[in-house]
GROMACS .gro file of C-alpha atoms in nm:
model
  231
    1MET     CA    1  -6.296   1.851   2.148
    2ALA     CA    2  -6.097   1.538   2.063
    3LYS     CA    3  -6.097   1.427   1.702
    4LYS     CA    4  -6.363   1.171   1.620
    5HIS     CA    5  -6.244   0.829   1.501
    6PHE     CA    6  -6.417   0.534   1.337
    7VAL     CA    7  -6.314   0.170   1.348
    8PRO     CA    8  -6.163   0.108   1.000
    9LEU     CA    9  -6.372  -0.082   0.746
   10GLU     CA   10  -6.247  -0.406   0.596
   11SER     CA   11  -6.186  -0.402   0.221
   12ASN     CA   12  -6.452  -0.664   0.159
   13PRO     CA   13  -6.724  -0.634  -0.109
   14GLU     CA   14  -6.984  -0.816   0.100
   15VAL     CA   15  -6.924  -0.579   0.391
   16LEU     CA   16  -6.946  -0.274   0.165
   17THR     CA   17  -7.263  -0.397  -0.007
   18SER     CA   18  -7.431  -0.465   0.326
   19PHE     CA   19  -7.317  -0.124   0.452
   20ALA     CA   20  -7.459   0.046   0.142
   21ALA     CA   21  -7.792  -0.131   0.187
   22ASN     CA   22  -7.802  -0.033   0.554
   23LEU     CA   23  -7.748   0.330   0.453
   24GLY     CA   24  -8.043   0.312   0.215
   25ALA     CA   25  -7.896   0.220  -0.124
   26ASP     CA   26  -8.089  -0.021  -0.346
   27VAL     CA   27  -7.833  -0.299  -0.404
   28SER     CA   28  -8.059  -0.523  -0.610
   29ASN     CA   29  -7.902  -0.411  -0.940
   30PHE     CA   30  -7.557  -0.286  -0.838
   31GLN     CA   31  -7.328  -0.429  -0.571
   32PHE     CA   32  -6.963  -0.412  -0.468
   33THR     CA   33  -6.748  -0.688  -0.615
   34ASP     CA   34  -6.380  -0.784  -0.612
   35VAL     CA   35  -6.147  -0.686  -0.895
   36TRP     CA   36  -5.900  -0.973  -0.895
   37GLY     CA   37  -5.623  -0.805  -1.091
   38LEU     CA   38  -5.529  -0.540  -1.344
   39ASP     CA   39  -5.470  -0.764  -1.646
   40PRO     CA   40  -5.736  -0.736  -1.919
   41ASP     CA   41  -5.860  -1.093  -1.873
   42LEU     CA   42  -5.915  -1.033  -1.500
   43LEU     CA   43  -6.082  -0.697  -1.559
   44ALA     CA   44  -6.314  -0.870  -1.806
   45MET     CA   45  -6.446  -1.089  -1.522
   46VAL     CA   46  -6.603  -0.788  -1.351
   47PRO     CA   47  -6.975  -0.754  -1.435
   48ARG     CA   48  -7.070  -0.451  -1.644
   49PRO     CA   49  -7.151  -0.172  -1.619
   50VAL     CA   50  -6.907  -0.050  -1.358
   51LEU     CA   51  -7.018   0.267  -1.177
   52ALA     CA   52  -6.721   0.327  -0.946
   53VAL     CA   53  -6.394   0.168  -0.836
   54ILE     CA   54  -6.260   0.182  -0.480
   55LEU     CA   55  -5.884   0.144  -0.430
   56LEU     CA   56  -5.723   0.048  -0.099
   57PHE     CA   57  -5.351   0.123  -0.094
   58PRO     CA   58  -5.066   0.151   0.158
   59MET     CA   59  -4.983   0.509   0.249
   60GLU     CA   60  -4.625   0.456   0.137
   61ALA     CA   61  -4.764   0.437  -0.217
   62ALA     CA   62  -4.935   0.776  -0.197
   63PRO     CA   63  -4.730   0.961  -0.457
   64SER     CA   64  -4.598   1.311  -0.404
   65SER     CA   65  -4.630   1.366  -0.777
   66ARG     CA   66  -4.959   1.284  -0.948
   67GLY     CA   67  -4.814   1.256  -1.296
   68ALA     CA   68  -5.054   1.403  -1.552
   69ALA     CA   69  -5.336   1.439  -1.300
   70SER     CA   70  -5.462   1.780  -1.196
   71GLU     CA   71  -5.711   1.925  -0.954
   72ALA     CA   72  -6.060   1.925  -1.102
   73ASP     CA   73  -6.206   2.240  -1.256
   74ASP     CA   74  -6.503   2.437  -1.125
   75PHE     CA   75  -6.750   2.234  -1.331
   76ALA     CA   76  -6.642   1.910  -1.165
   77LEU     CA   77  -6.644   2.069  -0.821
   78GLN     CA   78  -7.002   2.183  -0.874
   79SER     CA   79  -7.137   1.868  -1.040
   80LEU     CA   80  -6.952   1.589  -0.859
   81TRP     CA   81  -7.053   1.491  -0.507
   82TYR     CA   82  -6.739   1.529  -0.300
   83THR     CA   83  -6.663   1.560   0.070
   84LYS     CA   84  -6.353   1.612   0.277
   85GLN     CA   85  -6.259   1.356   0.545
   86THR     CA   86  -6.216   1.483   0.899
   87ILE     CA   87  -6.307   1.168   1.097
   88GLY     CA   88  -6.005   0.950   1.170
   89ASN     CA   89  -6.000   0.610   0.995
   90ALA     CA   90  -6.322   0.693   0.807
   91CYS     CA   91  -6.173   0.673   0.458
   92GLY     CA   92  -6.367   0.353   0.381
   93THR     CA   93  -6.696   0.523   0.463
   94ILE     CA   94  -6.599   0.830   0.261
   95ALA     CA   95  -6.512   0.606  -0.034
   96VAL     CA   96  -6.852   0.435  -0.017
   97LEU     CA   97  -7.030   0.770   0.000
   98HIS     CA   98  -6.835   0.894  -0.302
   99ALA     CA   99  -6.921   0.579  -0.497
  100LEU     CA  100  -7.292   0.585  -0.417
  101LEU     CA  101  -7.375   0.955  -0.417
  102ASN     CA  102  -7.217   1.007  -0.760
  103ASN     CA  103  -7.434   0.732  -0.907
  104THR     CA  104  -7.785   0.801  -0.783
  105GLU     CA  105  -7.926   0.776  -1.137
  106ASP     CA  106  -7.840   0.405  -1.125
  107VAL     CA  107  -7.849   0.331  -0.752
  108ALA     CA  108  -8.179   0.440  -0.600
  109LEU     CA  109  -8.186   0.577  -0.245
  110ALA     CA  110  -8.471   0.474  -0.017
  111PRO     CA  111  -8.686   0.772   0.089
  112GLY     CA  112  -8.609   0.870   0.447
  113SER     CA  113  -8.286   0.668   0.456
  114PHE     CA  114  -7.953   0.804   0.576
  115LEU     CA  115  -7.826   0.849   0.219
  116ALA     CA  116  -8.139   1.026   0.096
  117ARG     CA  117  -8.156   1.260   0.394
  118PHE     CA  118  -7.781   1.325   0.409
  119ARG     CA  119  -7.767   1.400   0.036
  120GLU     CA  120  -8.056   1.643   0.062
  121ALA     CA  121  -7.923   1.811   0.376
  122THR     CA  122  -7.573   1.864   0.233
  123ALA     CA  123  -7.657   1.935  -0.133
  124ALA     CA  124  -7.572   2.304  -0.108
  125LYS     CA  125  -7.280   2.263   0.134
  126THR     CA  126  -6.910   2.279   0.056
  127PRO     CA  127  -6.692   1.967   0.088
  128ALA     CA  128  -6.564   2.095   0.423
  129GLU     CA  129  -6.918   2.163   0.546
  130ARG     CA  130  -7.026   1.813   0.444
  131ALA     CA  131  -6.738   1.668   0.643
  132ALA     CA  132  -6.836   1.875   0.946
  133TYR     CA  133  -7.198   1.759   0.914
  134LEU     CA  134  -7.084   1.396   0.896
  135GLU     CA  135  -6.856   1.431   1.199
  136ASP     CA  136  -7.091   1.635   1.416
  137PRO     CA  137  -7.449   1.605   1.286
  138PRO     CA  138  -7.697   1.872   1.396
  139ASP     CA  139  -7.956   1.769   1.652
  140ALA     CA  140  -8.233   1.545   1.513
  141SER     CA  141  -8.043   1.492   1.186
  142VAL     CA  142  -7.919   1.166   1.039
  143ASP     CA  143  -7.604   1.011   1.190
  144ILE     CA  144  -7.389   0.751   1.015
  145THR     CA  145  -7.204   0.639   1.330
  146SER     CA  146  -7.410   0.332   1.420
  147SER     CA  147  -7.426   0.206   1.060
  148HIS     CA  148  -7.051   0.243   1.024
  149ALA     CA  149  -6.990   0.066   1.356
  150ALA     CA  150  -7.199  -0.232   1.245
  151ALA     CA  151  -7.015  -0.253   0.913
  152ALA     CA  152  -6.675  -0.229   1.083
  153GLN     CA  153  -6.754  -0.535   1.295
  154ALA     CA  154  -6.887  -0.739   1.003
  155GLY     CA  155  -6.558  -0.826   0.836
  156SER     CA  156  -6.382  -1.162   0.837
  157THR     CA  157  -6.085  -1.030   1.035
  158ALA     CA  158  -6.073  -0.877   1.383
  159ALA     CA  159  -6.142  -0.505   1.371
  160PRO     CA  160  -5.867  -0.277   1.507
  161GLU     CA  161  -5.928  -0.002   1.758
  162ALA     CA  162  -6.084   0.318   1.628
  163THR     CA  163  -5.771   0.515   1.720
  164ALA     CA  164  -5.529   0.264   1.567
  165ASP     CA  165  -5.264   0.406   1.336
  166ILE     CA  166  -5.368   0.247   1.006
  167ASP     CA  167  -5.121   0.266   0.717
  168LEU     CA  168  -5.389   0.203   0.451
  169HIS     CA  169  -5.622   0.441   0.271
  170PHE     CA  170  -5.932   0.418   0.048
  171VAL     CA  171  -6.004   0.640  -0.253
  172THR     CA  172  -6.278   0.621  -0.517
  173PHE     CA  173  -6.266   0.658  -0.895
  174VAL     CA  174  -6.570   0.764  -1.097
  175GLU     CA  175  -6.636   0.875  -1.453
  176HIS     CA  176  -6.819   1.203  -1.491
  177GLY     CA  177  -6.867   1.418  -1.800
  178GLY     CA  178  -6.621   1.210  -2.000
  179ARG     CA  179  -6.342   1.244  -1.742
  180LEU     CA  180  -6.193   1.006  -1.484
  181TYR     CA  181  -6.191   1.153  -1.133
  182GLU     CA  182  -6.020   1.031  -0.818
  183LEU     CA  183  -6.208   1.127  -0.501
  184ASP     CA  184  -5.995   1.137  -0.188
  185GLY     CA  185  -6.120   1.317   0.123
  186ARG     CA  186  -5.764   1.414   0.219
  187ARG     CA  187  -5.725   1.637  -0.088
  188GLU     CA  188  -5.861   1.981  -0.167
  189GLY     CA  189  -6.094   1.841  -0.430
  190PRO     CA  190  -6.141   1.575  -0.700
  191VAL     CA  191  -5.834   1.483  -0.906
  192ASP     CA  192  -5.879   1.476  -1.285
  193HIS     CA  193  -5.698   1.183  -1.448
  194GLY     CA  194  -5.802   1.262  -1.804
  195ALA     CA  195  -6.053   1.144  -2.059
  196SER     CA  196  -6.264   0.838  -1.984
  197SER     CA  197  -6.607   0.690  -2.048
  198ARG     CA  198  -6.864   0.478  -1.867
  199ASP     CA  199  -6.745   0.169  -2.057
  200GLY     CA  200  -6.379   0.254  -2.003
  201LEU     CA  201  -6.395   0.343  -1.632
  202LEU     CA  202  -6.251   0.016  -1.503
  203ALA     CA  203  -5.967  -0.011  -1.755
  204ASP     CA  204  -5.880   0.357  -1.718
  205THR     CA  205  -5.873   0.323  -1.339
  206ALA     CA  206  -5.648   0.017  -1.369
  207ALA     CA  207  -5.408   0.220  -1.584
  208VAL     CA  208  -5.395   0.498  -1.323
  209VAL     CA  209  -5.338   0.247  -1.043
  210ARG     CA  210  -5.045   0.096  -1.236
  211ARG     CA  211  -4.891   0.431  -1.327
  212VAL     CA  212  -4.951   0.635  -1.013
  213TYR     CA  213  -4.963   0.383  -0.728
  214LEU     CA  214  -4.796   0.051  -0.812
  215SER     CA  215  -4.496   0.225  -0.964
  216SER     CA  216  -4.409   0.375  -0.626
  217SER     CA  217  -4.442   0.071  -0.400
  218ASP     CA  218  -4.356  -0.299  -0.382
  219SER     CA  219  -4.623  -0.357  -0.117
  220LEU     CA  220  -4.881  -0.631  -0.161
  221SER     CA  221  -5.140  -0.435   0.037
  222PHE     CA  222  -5.342  -0.317  -0.261
  223ASN     CA  223  -5.705  -0.403  -0.324
  224LEU     CA  224  -5.963  -0.298  -0.583
  225ILE     CA  225  -6.340  -0.324  -0.542
  226ALA     CA  226  -6.587  -0.218  -0.811
  227LEU     CA  227  -6.944  -0.098  -0.773
  228ALA     CA  228  -7.081  -0.299  -1.063
  229ALA     CA  229  -7.386  -0.473  -1.199
  230ALA     CA  230  -7.513  -0.747  -0.968
  231ALA     CA  231  -7.401  -1.085  -1.100
   0.00000   0.00000   0.00000
């Protein structure tokens, strides 16, 4: 069977917030918002608290060396919600799922919605099994395809073809158990970037982006979006 592909999502907070709502997230208190830069005064403009940060970066900036980062331990693998990515060009959707499903204490999921049913159905599955469920849902189970397709067409720029070779990738950063984790469906598991806190999530993520990503590329194709308190 040919590999499944999605039309890439636009890195646009309004698109991601609408997508989250369509999937069943309560966006009345927390929404996606732009992070305009990494300087402290620009980070201070982002409403608090920040629950997650999504980074879009050019693949040329994906470092071969992760610096001080390491693969997460067994505790993180068991307690974080993490999935692999097997659908082509679905990294935006995976990033949104990582942001929302690791913050269900703050972002309520509507009963019977895609997010509620998908979370329940995959709670005991491995990251690879979750990816397989997302790509090829069992009969009569929830399917994210139509919601993703609607979100992919909602951006301000023309959407590329689903099979287009896109040189950009989304990852998500969350704080969990006093550690900063990077969640990237291409990797074997979460990446531990060291000590962090709920209040320090945004600044700590900005430091990682500077050290790990910006140091390896002169590209301007970087974008940060935070899941943060609704303004």
